[in-house]
């Protein structure tokens, strides 16, 4: 099943194809590589009227070609949230707009739980610049714990907290290796009603710890199960690993979370963005989720 982030006003995927995507971020037009956009794109003038174009290098990495004046940073808003964006040296902008559909889902669950008087503590792992952190805090979570190995990304997340006027919310920012932090939370006896994670395909922790998704995803999910509250709302896993099927995530959650929380539901699928030019969908990774309720349009049970 698909989750499509179609509620944006400040962001738009204008077109995609031939390994690239054409995007509007507020009033800035960017042209960036996208490995999923392998179909032939339409030819129109918009592709050559961009503010900046990211070119990949044959040696790896790449660089931006600025064709018009682009500020070093600017902001985009999604509903009540505001985020800083910036064209980084790794082609990213500091925000994954397709994840807005998951923000909406988590916010709905948090608001419903709070209306019923339930406590809601959220743990965001591999939390990056905090899009999901701000969404959960804005929805009324009692506490959101934001964990990422990069000091720079955590600082960026703090800026997003200020931009979204969430300074009065209880948000804890932690720079740490995710598995080590989860193990400490277990020893402390801390539990969470919602856990979400966006693990990289490959990465290193702050002390050089090596992370490979296929080697450690089972260990990570099982570790999180130890701190998932008995009265949990959800556990959400996102992945951008090419060739890593959503069925894999579904099977992992069925054999872990569902066995410990059999009254819940497991579902999985793709996350995408609508493409304005031809009304197609740009695939933007996969998700797998356990929920305490059957709150998908279709569930996999």
mmCIF file of C-alpha atoms in Angstrom:
data_model
loop_
_atom_site.group_PDB
_atom_site.id
_atom_site.type_symbol
_atom_site.label_atom_id
_atom_site.label_comp_id
_atom_site.label_asym_id
_atom_site.label_seq_id
_atom_site.Cartn_x
_atom_site.Cartn_y
_atom_site.Cartn_z
ATOM 1 C CA UNK A 1 0.000 0.000 0.000
ATOM 2 C CA UNK A 2 1.108 3.568 -0.635
ATOM 3 C CA UNK A 3 1.301 6.570 1.658
ATOM 4 C CA UNK A 4 1.375 9.743 -0.447
ATOM 5 C CA UNK A 5 2.450 13.104 0.995
ATOM 6 C CA UNK A 6 -0.070 15.267 -0.867
ATOM 7 C CA UNK A 7 -0.815 17.995 1.679
ATOM 8 C CA UNK A 8 2.151 20.282 1.028
ATOM 9 C CA UNK A 9 1.803 23.932 -0.029
ATOM 10 C CA UNK A 10 5.437 25.091 0.323
ATOM 11 C CA UNK A 11 6.901 22.039 -1.410
ATOM 12 C CA UNK A 12 6.138 20.534 -4.830
ATOM 13 C CA UNK A 13 7.681 17.777 -6.924
ATOM 14 C CA UNK A 14 7.153 19.488 -10.263
ATOM 15 C CA UNK A 15 8.525 16.734 -12.496
ATOM 16 C CA UNK A 16 10.808 13.701 -12.436
ATOM 17 C CA UNK A 17 12.549 11.355 -14.852
ATOM 18 C CA UNK A 18 15.905 10.444 -16.406
ATOM 19 C CA UNK A 19 17.369 10.025 -12.918
ATOM 20 C CA UNK A 20 16.439 13.491 -11.658
ATOM 21 C CA UNK A 21 13.642 15.385 -9.944
ATOM 22 C CA UNK A 22 12.533 19.000 -10.301
ATOM 23 C CA UNK A 23 11.320 20.519 -7.030
ATOM 24 C CA UNK A 24 9.907 23.744 -5.643
ATOM 25 C CA UNK A 25 10.918 24.569 -2.094
ATOM 26 C CA UNK A 26 8.840 27.653 -1.246
ATOM 27 C CA UNK A 27 9.920 29.859 -4.186
ATOM 28 C CA UNK A 28 13.277 28.167 -4.875
ATOM 29 C CA UNK A 29 13.461 25.620 -7.729
ATOM 30 C CA UNK A 30 16.011 22.827 -7.327
ATOM 31 C CA UNK A 31 17.060 20.068 -9.717
ATOM 32 C CA UNK A 32 18.491 17.026 -7.951
ATOM 33 C CA UNK A 33 19.440 13.420 -8.766
ATOM 34 C CA UNK A 34 16.931 10.716 -7.876
ATOM 35 C CA UNK A 35 17.880 7.061 -8.459
ATOM 36 C CA UNK A 36 14.233 5.948 -8.547
ATOM 37 C CA UNK A 37 13.197 8.252 -11.413
ATOM 38 C CA UNK A 38 14.408 5.966 -14.206
ATOM 39 C CA UNK A 39 11.565 6.656 -16.658
ATOM 40 C CA UNK A 40 11.824 9.208 -19.495
ATOM 41 C CA UNK A 41 10.864 12.679 -18.388
ATOM 42 C CA UNK A 42 8.815 15.198 -20.317
ATOM 43 C CA UNK A 43 10.772 18.002 -21.945
ATOM 44 C CA UNK A 44 9.625 21.433 -20.874
ATOM 45 C CA UNK A 45 11.295 24.719 -20.052
ATOM 46 C CA UNK A 46 11.076 24.251 -16.276
ATOM 47 C CA UNK A 47 14.058 21.912 -16.249
ATOM 48 C CA UNK A 48 16.292 24.750 -17.451
ATOM 49 C CA UNK A 49 14.789 27.489 -15.261
ATOM 50 C CA UNK A 50 16.112 26.376 -11.919
ATOM 51 C CA UNK A 51 17.876 28.227 -9.132
ATOM 52 C CA UNK A 52 20.343 25.401 -8.535
ATOM 53 C CA UNK A 53 21.248 22.067 -10.129
ATOM 54 C CA UNK A 54 23.112 19.323 -8.253
ATOM 55 C CA UNK A 55 25.558 17.388 -10.442
ATOM 56 C CA UNK A 56 26.930 14.025 -9.405
ATOM 57 C CA UNK A 57 30.672 13.449 -9.767
ATOM 58 C CA UNK A 58 32.156 10.368 -11.411
ATOM 59 C CA UNK A 59 34.366 10.092 -8.331
ATOM 60 C CA UNK A 60 31.419 10.067 -5.942
ATOM 61 C CA UNK A 61 29.575 12.918 -4.286
ATOM 62 C CA UNK A 62 28.903 15.979 -6.357
ATOM 63 C CA UNK A 63 28.331 19.716 -6.213
ATOM 64 C CA UNK A 64 25.707 22.405 -6.757
ATOM 65 C CA UNK A 65 25.670 24.653 -9.809
ATOM 66 C CA UNK A 66 23.914 27.864 -8.804
ATOM 67 C CA UNK A 67 22.175 29.451 -11.785
ATOM 68 C CA UNK A 68 20.296 32.108 -9.799
ATOM 69 C CA UNK A 69 20.802 33.683 -6.396
ATOM 70 C CA UNK A 70 19.944 31.208 -3.658
ATOM 71 C CA UNK A 71 20.023 32.083 0.044
ATOM 72 C CA UNK A 72 22.242 29.951 2.237
ATOM 73 C CA UNK A 73 19.143 28.892 4.164
ATOM 74 C CA UNK A 74 15.415 29.555 3.959
ATOM 75 C CA UNK A 75 12.257 28.075 5.465
ATOM 76 C CA UNK A 76 9.302 25.996 4.349
ATOM 77 C CA UNK A 77 6.151 25.326 6.328
ATOM 78 C CA UNK A 78 3.961 22.255 6.579
ATOM 79 C CA UNK A 79 0.682 23.037 8.297
ATOM 80 C CA UNK A 80 1.672 24.373 11.752
ATOM 81 C CA UNK A 81 5.360 23.415 11.406
ATOM 82 C CA UNK A 82 8.268 25.423 9.949
ATOM 83 C CA UNK A 83 11.643 24.013 8.917
ATOM 84 C CA UNK A 84 14.991 25.355 7.795
ATOM 85 C CA UNK A 85 16.188 24.052 4.444
ATOM 86 C CA UNK A 86 19.578 24.456 2.792
ATOM 87 C CA UNK A 87 21.299 22.907 -0.251
ATOM 88 C CA UNK A 88 23.942 20.776 1.454
ATOM 89 C CA UNK A 89 27.057 19.288 -0.128
ATOM 90 C CA UNK A 90 25.434 15.851 -0.187
ATOM 91 C CA UNK A 91 22.520 16.976 -2.433
ATOM 92 C CA UNK A 92 20.082 16.932 0.510
ATOM 93 C CA UNK A 93 18.186 19.948 1.824
ATOM 94 C CA UNK A 94 17.747 18.892 5.457
ATOM 95 C CA UNK A 95 14.167 17.708 5.028
ATOM 96 C CA UNK A 96 12.471 14.686 3.472
ATOM 97 C CA UNK A 97 9.064 16.062 2.390
ATOM 98 C CA UNK A 98 7.579 12.614 1.684
ATOM 99 C CA UNK A 99 7.703 11.901 5.425
ATOM 100 C CA UNK A 100 4.912 14.427 5.999
ATOM 101 C CA UNK A 101 2.402 11.634 5.394
ATOM 102 C CA UNK A 102 3.903 9.753 8.345
ATOM 103 C CA UNK A 103 3.904 12.911 10.453
ATOM 104 C CA UNK A 104 0.157 13.219 9.849
ATOM 105 C CA UNK A 105 -0.396 9.582 10.829
ATOM 106 C CA UNK A 106 1.574 9.879 14.057
ATOM 107 C CA UNK A 107 -0.052 13.184 14.952
ATOM 108 C CA UNK A 108 -3.516 11.680 14.551
ATOM 109 C CA UNK A 109 -2.631 8.811 16.871
ATOM 110 C CA UNK A 110 -1.041 11.090 19.462
ATOM 111 C CA UNK A 111 -3.984 13.513 19.507
ATOM 112 C CA UNK A 112 -6.475 10.674 19.882
ATOM 113 C CA UNK A 113 -4.476 9.172 22.744
ATOM 114 C CA UNK A 114 -4.151 12.512 24.540
ATOM 115 C CA UNK A 115 -7.893 13.152 24.144
ATOM 116 C CA UNK A 116 -8.443 9.811 25.908
ATOM 117 C CA UNK A 117 -6.127 10.828 28.736
ATOM 118 C CA UNK A 118 -3.321 8.431 27.831
ATOM 119 C CA UNK A 119 0.352 9.309 28.431
ATOM 120 C CA UNK A 120 2.387 9.680 25.255
ATOM 121 C CA UNK A 121 6.174 9.543 25.204
ATOM 122 C CA UNK A 122 7.815 9.339 21.777
ATOM 123 C CA UNK A 123 11.309 8.154 20.808
ATOM 124 C CA UNK A 124 12.706 9.286 17.446
ATOM 125 C CA UNK A 125 15.826 7.347 16.409
ATOM 126 C CA UNK A 126 18.176 8.416 13.591
ATOM 127 C CA UNK A 127 16.149 11.602 13.997
ATOM 128 C CA UNK A 128 18.098 13.816 11.538
ATOM 129 C CA UNK A 129 16.826 17.429 11.574
ATOM 130 C CA UNK A 130 13.693 16.556 13.491
ATOM 131 C CA UNK A 131 10.734 16.728 11.131
ATOM 132 C CA UNK A 132 9.012 13.877 12.961
ATOM 133 C CA UNK A 133 10.188 15.184 16.336
ATOM 134 C CA UNK A 134 8.453 18.511 15.751
ATOM 135 C CA UNK A 135 5.325 16.849 14.386
ATOM 136 C CA UNK A 136 4.971 14.638 17.471
ATOM 137 C CA UNK A 137 5.701 17.492 19.876
ATOM 138 C CA UNK A 138 3.207 19.741 18.106
ATOM 139 C CA UNK A 139 0.528 17.053 18.401
ATOM 140 C CA UNK A 140 0.817 17.156 22.179
ATOM 141 C CA UNK A 141 3.188 14.328 23.113
ATOM 142 C CA UNK A 142 4.204 14.612 26.759
ATOM 143 C CA UNK A 143 7.839 14.065 25.819
ATOM 144 C CA UNK A 144 9.774 13.521 22.592
ATOM 145 C CA UNK A 145 13.298 12.135 22.742
ATOM 146 C CA UNK A 146 15.349 12.942 19.634
ATOM 147 C CA UNK A 147 18.437 10.767 19.073
ATOM 148 C CA UNK A 148 21.016 11.196 16.306
ATOM 149 C CA UNK A 149 24.749 10.518 16.073
ATOM 150 C CA UNK A 150 25.463 13.849 14.322
ATOM 151 C CA UNK A 151 25.908 16.962 16.454
ATOM 152 C CA UNK A 152 25.285 19.104 13.379
ATOM 153 C CA UNK A 153 21.934 17.469 12.651
ATOM 154 C CA UNK A 154 20.846 17.772 16.279
ATOM 155 C CA UNK A 155 21.710 21.479 16.211
ATOM 156 C CA UNK A 156 19.655 21.844 13.017
ATOM 157 C CA UNK A 157 16.766 20.105 14.784
ATOM 158 C CA UNK A 158 16.987 22.613 17.634
ATOM 159 C CA UNK A 159 16.678 25.408 15.081
ATOM 160 C CA UNK A 160 13.567 23.718 13.668
ATOM 161 C CA UNK A 161 12.128 23.562 17.176
ATOM 162 C CA UNK A 162 12.533 27.336 17.475
ATOM 163 C CA UNK A 163 11.128 27.981 13.993
ATOM 164 C CA UNK A 164 8.059 25.875 14.844
ATOM 165 C CA UNK A 165 7.635 27.680 18.213
ATOM 166 C CA UNK A 166 7.898 24.458 20.206
ATOM 167 C CA UNK A 167 10.350 25.667 22.849
ATOM 168 C CA UNK A 168 7.724 25.123 25.550
ATOM 169 C CA UNK A 169 7.370 21.433 24.646
ATOM 170 C CA UNK A 170 9.404 18.732 26.358
ATOM 171 C CA UNK A 171 11.946 17.687 23.723
ATOM 172 C CA UNK A 172 15.198 15.988 24.716
ATOM 173 C CA UNK A 173 18.019 16.158 22.174
ATOM 174 C CA UNK A 174 20.569 13.346 22.445
ATOM 175 C CA UNK A 175 23.788 12.905 20.425
ATOM 176 C CA UNK A 176 24.532 9.202 20.702
ATOM 177 C CA UNK A 177 24.730 5.824 19.025
ATOM 178 C CA UNK A 178 21.155 4.606 18.748
ATOM 179 C CA UNK A 179 21.642 1.034 20.002
ATOM 180 C CA UNK A 180 23.698 2.193 22.981
ATOM 181 C CA UNK A 181 21.061 4.751 23.916
ATOM 182 C CA UNK A 182 18.228 2.206 23.661
ATOM 183 C CA UNK A 183 20.173 -0.223 25.868
ATOM 184 C CA UNK A 184 20.614 2.478 28.510
ATOM 185 C CA UNK A 185 16.914 3.335 28.398
ATOM 186 C CA UNK A 186 16.125 -0.325 29.089
ATOM 187 C CA UNK A 187 18.423 -0.314 32.131
ATOM 188 C CA UNK A 188 16.743 2.871 33.360
ATOM 189 C CA UNK A 189 13.309 1.298 32.994
ATOM 190 C CA UNK A 190 12.102 3.973 30.555
ATOM 191 C CA UNK A 191 9.369 3.049 28.073
ATOM 192 C CA UNK A 192 7.726 4.811 25.131
ATOM 193 C CA UNK A 193 4.237 4.696 23.667
ATOM 194 C CA UNK A 194 5.590 5.507 20.210
ATOM 195 C CA UNK A 195 8.936 4.655 18.604
ATOM 196 C CA UNK A 196 9.969 5.677 15.105
ATOM 197 C CA UNK A 197 13.222 5.209 13.263
ATOM 198 C CA UNK A 198 14.764 6.147 9.931
ATOM 199 C CA UNK A 199 17.948 4.050 9.857
ATOM 200 C CA UNK A 200 20.532 4.675 7.134
ATOM 201 C CA UNK A 201 21.659 1.955 4.784
ATOM 202 C CA UNK A 202 25.169 2.477 6.056
ATOM 203 C CA UNK A 203 26.691 4.820 8.563
ATOM 204 C CA UNK A 204 28.998 5.424 11.498
ATOM 205 C CA UNK A 205 28.229 6.439 15.058
ATOM 206 C CA UNK A 206 29.939 9.295 16.943
ATOM 207 C CA UNK A 207 32.757 6.946 18.045
ATOM 208 C CA UNK A 208 33.202 5.209 14.711
ATOM 209 C CA UNK A 209 30.598 2.489 15.241
ATOM 210 C CA UNK A 210 29.667 0.893 11.915
ATOM 211 C CA UNK A 211 25.992 0.558 11.004
ATOM 212 C CA UNK A 212 24.646 -1.662 8.205
ATOM 213 C CA UNK A 213 20.881 -1.898 7.890
ATOM 214 C CA UNK A 214 20.679 -5.513 6.728
ATOM 215 C CA UNK A 215 22.988 -6.660 9.527
ATOM 216 C CA UNK A 216 21.423 -4.729 12.388
ATOM 217 C CA UNK A 217 17.746 -4.078 11.671
ATOM 218 C CA UNK A 218 16.600 -7.155 13.608
ATOM 219 C CA UNK A 219 18.801 -6.259 16.563
ATOM 220 C CA UNK A 220 17.472 -2.693 16.530
ATOM 221 C CA UNK A 221 13.793 -3.654 16.399
ATOM 222 C CA UNK A 222 14.228 -6.243 19.150
ATOM 223 C CA UNK A 223 16.058 -3.716 21.316
ATOM 224 C CA UNK A 224 13.235 -1.211 20.818
ATOM 225 C CA UNK A 225 10.702 -3.850 21.809
ATOM 226 C CA UNK A 226 12.309 -3.873 25.255
ATOM 227 C CA UNK A 227 11.311 -0.235 25.755
ATOM 228 C CA UNK A 228 8.006 -0.216 23.848
ATOM 229 C CA UNK A 229 5.328 0.386 26.462
ATOM 230 C CA UNK A 230 2.632 -2.222 27.136
ATOM 231 C CA UNK A 231 0.130 0.529 26.256
ATOM 232 C CA UNK A 232 1.941 1.451 23.037
ATOM 233 C CA UNK A 233 0.454 3.334 20.094
ATOM 234 C CA UNK A 234 2.892 2.564 17.281
ATOM 235 C CA UNK A 235 6.318 1.507 16.091
ATOM 236 C CA UNK A 236 7.335 2.871 12.693
ATOM 237 C CA UNK A 237 10.361 1.954 10.555
ATOM 238 C CA UNK A 238 11.335 3.943 7.445
ATOM 239 C CA UNK A 239 13.979 2.885 4.944
ATOM 240 C CA UNK A 240 15.569 4.386 1.831
ATOM 241 C CA UNK A 241 17.730 1.347 1.117
ATOM 242 C CA UNK A 242 17.394 0.496 -2.585
ATOM 243 C CA UNK A 243 16.302 -3.098 -3.080
ATOM 244 C CA UNK A 244 15.128 -3.485 0.535
ATOM 245 C CA UNK A 245 11.499 -4.569 0.157
ATOM 246 C CA UNK A 246 8.635 -3.330 2.327
ATOM 247 C CA UNK A 247 7.697 -7.007 2.696
ATOM 248 C CA UNK A 248 10.994 -7.475 4.545
ATOM 249 C CA UNK A 249 9.958 -4.792 7.039
ATOM 250 C CA UNK A 250 6.512 -6.326 7.334
ATOM 251 C CA UNK A 251 7.982 -9.752 8.057
ATOM 252 C CA UNK A 252 10.398 -8.340 10.624
ATOM 253 C CA UNK A 253 7.583 -6.574 12.473
ATOM 254 C CA UNK A 254 5.341 -9.644 12.315
ATOM 255 C CA UNK A 255 8.018 -11.842 13.859
ATOM 256 C CA UNK A 256 8.966 -9.321 16.557
ATOM 257 C CA UNK A 257 6.463 -6.641 17.542
ATOM 258 C CA UNK A 258 3.302 -8.520 16.618
ATOM 259 C CA UNK A 259 4.335 -11.533 18.679
ATOM 260 C CA UNK A 260 4.778 -9.340 21.747
ATOM 261 C CA UNK A 261 1.748 -7.125 21.000
ATOM 262 C CA UNK A 262 -0.633 -9.548 19.241
ATOM 263 C CA UNK A 263 -3.659 -7.269 19.550
ATOM 264 C CA UNK A 264 -2.103 -4.767 17.168
ATOM 265 C CA UNK A 265 -1.788 -4.617 13.406
ATOM 266 C CA UNK A 266 1.168 -4.690 11.013
ATOM 267 C CA UNK A 267 1.218 -3.048 7.609
ATOM 268 C CA UNK A 268 3.892 -1.931 5.175
ATOM 269 C CA UNK A 269 4.307 -0.267 1.814
ATOM 270 C CA UNK A 270 5.877 2.624 -0.066
ATOM 271 C CA UNK A 271 6.027 6.331 0.655
ATOM 272 C CA UNK A 272 5.755 8.729 -2.275
ATOM 273 C CA UNK A 273 5.265 12.259 -3.565
ATOM 274 C CA UNK A 274 2.784 13.345 -6.223
ATOM 275 C CA UNK A 275 4.426 14.614 -9.435
ATOM 276 C CA UNK A 276 2.592 17.679 -10.729
ATOM 277 C CA UNK A 277 3.612 17.415 -14.397
ATOM 278 C CA UNK A 278 2.130 14.014 -15.214
ATOM 279 C CA UNK A 279 0.129 13.047 -12.113
ATOM 280 C CA UNK A 280 2.403 10.093 -11.358
ATOM 281 C CA UNK A 281 3.960 9.185 -8.008
ATOM 282 C CA UNK A 282 7.656 9.506 -7.194
ATOM 283 C CA UNK A 283 8.647 6.554 -4.956
ATOM 284 C CA UNK A 284 10.566 7.781 -1.912
ATOM 285 C CA UNK A 285 11.349 4.733 0.182
ATOM 286 C CA UNK A 286 9.392 2.219 2.208
ATOM 287 C CA UNK A 287 7.807 1.954 5.629
ATOM 288 C CA UNK A 288 6.699 -0.782 7.999
ATOM 289 C CA UNK A 289 4.484 -0.105 10.987
ATOM 290 C CA UNK A 290 2.908 -1.769 13.972
ATOM 291 C CA UNK A 291 -0.150 0.044 15.311
ATOM 292 C CA UNK A 292 -2.441 -0.551 18.266
ATOM 293 C CA UNK A 293 -5.416 0.019 15.939
ATOM 294 C CA UNK A 294 -6.397 -0.914 12.402
ATOM 295 C CA UNK A 295 -5.961 2.651 11.221
ATOM 296 C CA UNK A 296 -4.745 2.061 7.667
ATOM 297 C CA UNK A 297 -7.140 2.283 4.735
ATOM 298 C CA UNK A 298 -6.262 -1.380 4.213
ATOM 299 C CA UNK A 299 -4.354 -3.495 6.678
ATOM 300 C CA UNK A 300 -2.294 -6.568 5.961
ATOM 301 C CA UNK A 301 -3.975 -8.942 8.391
#
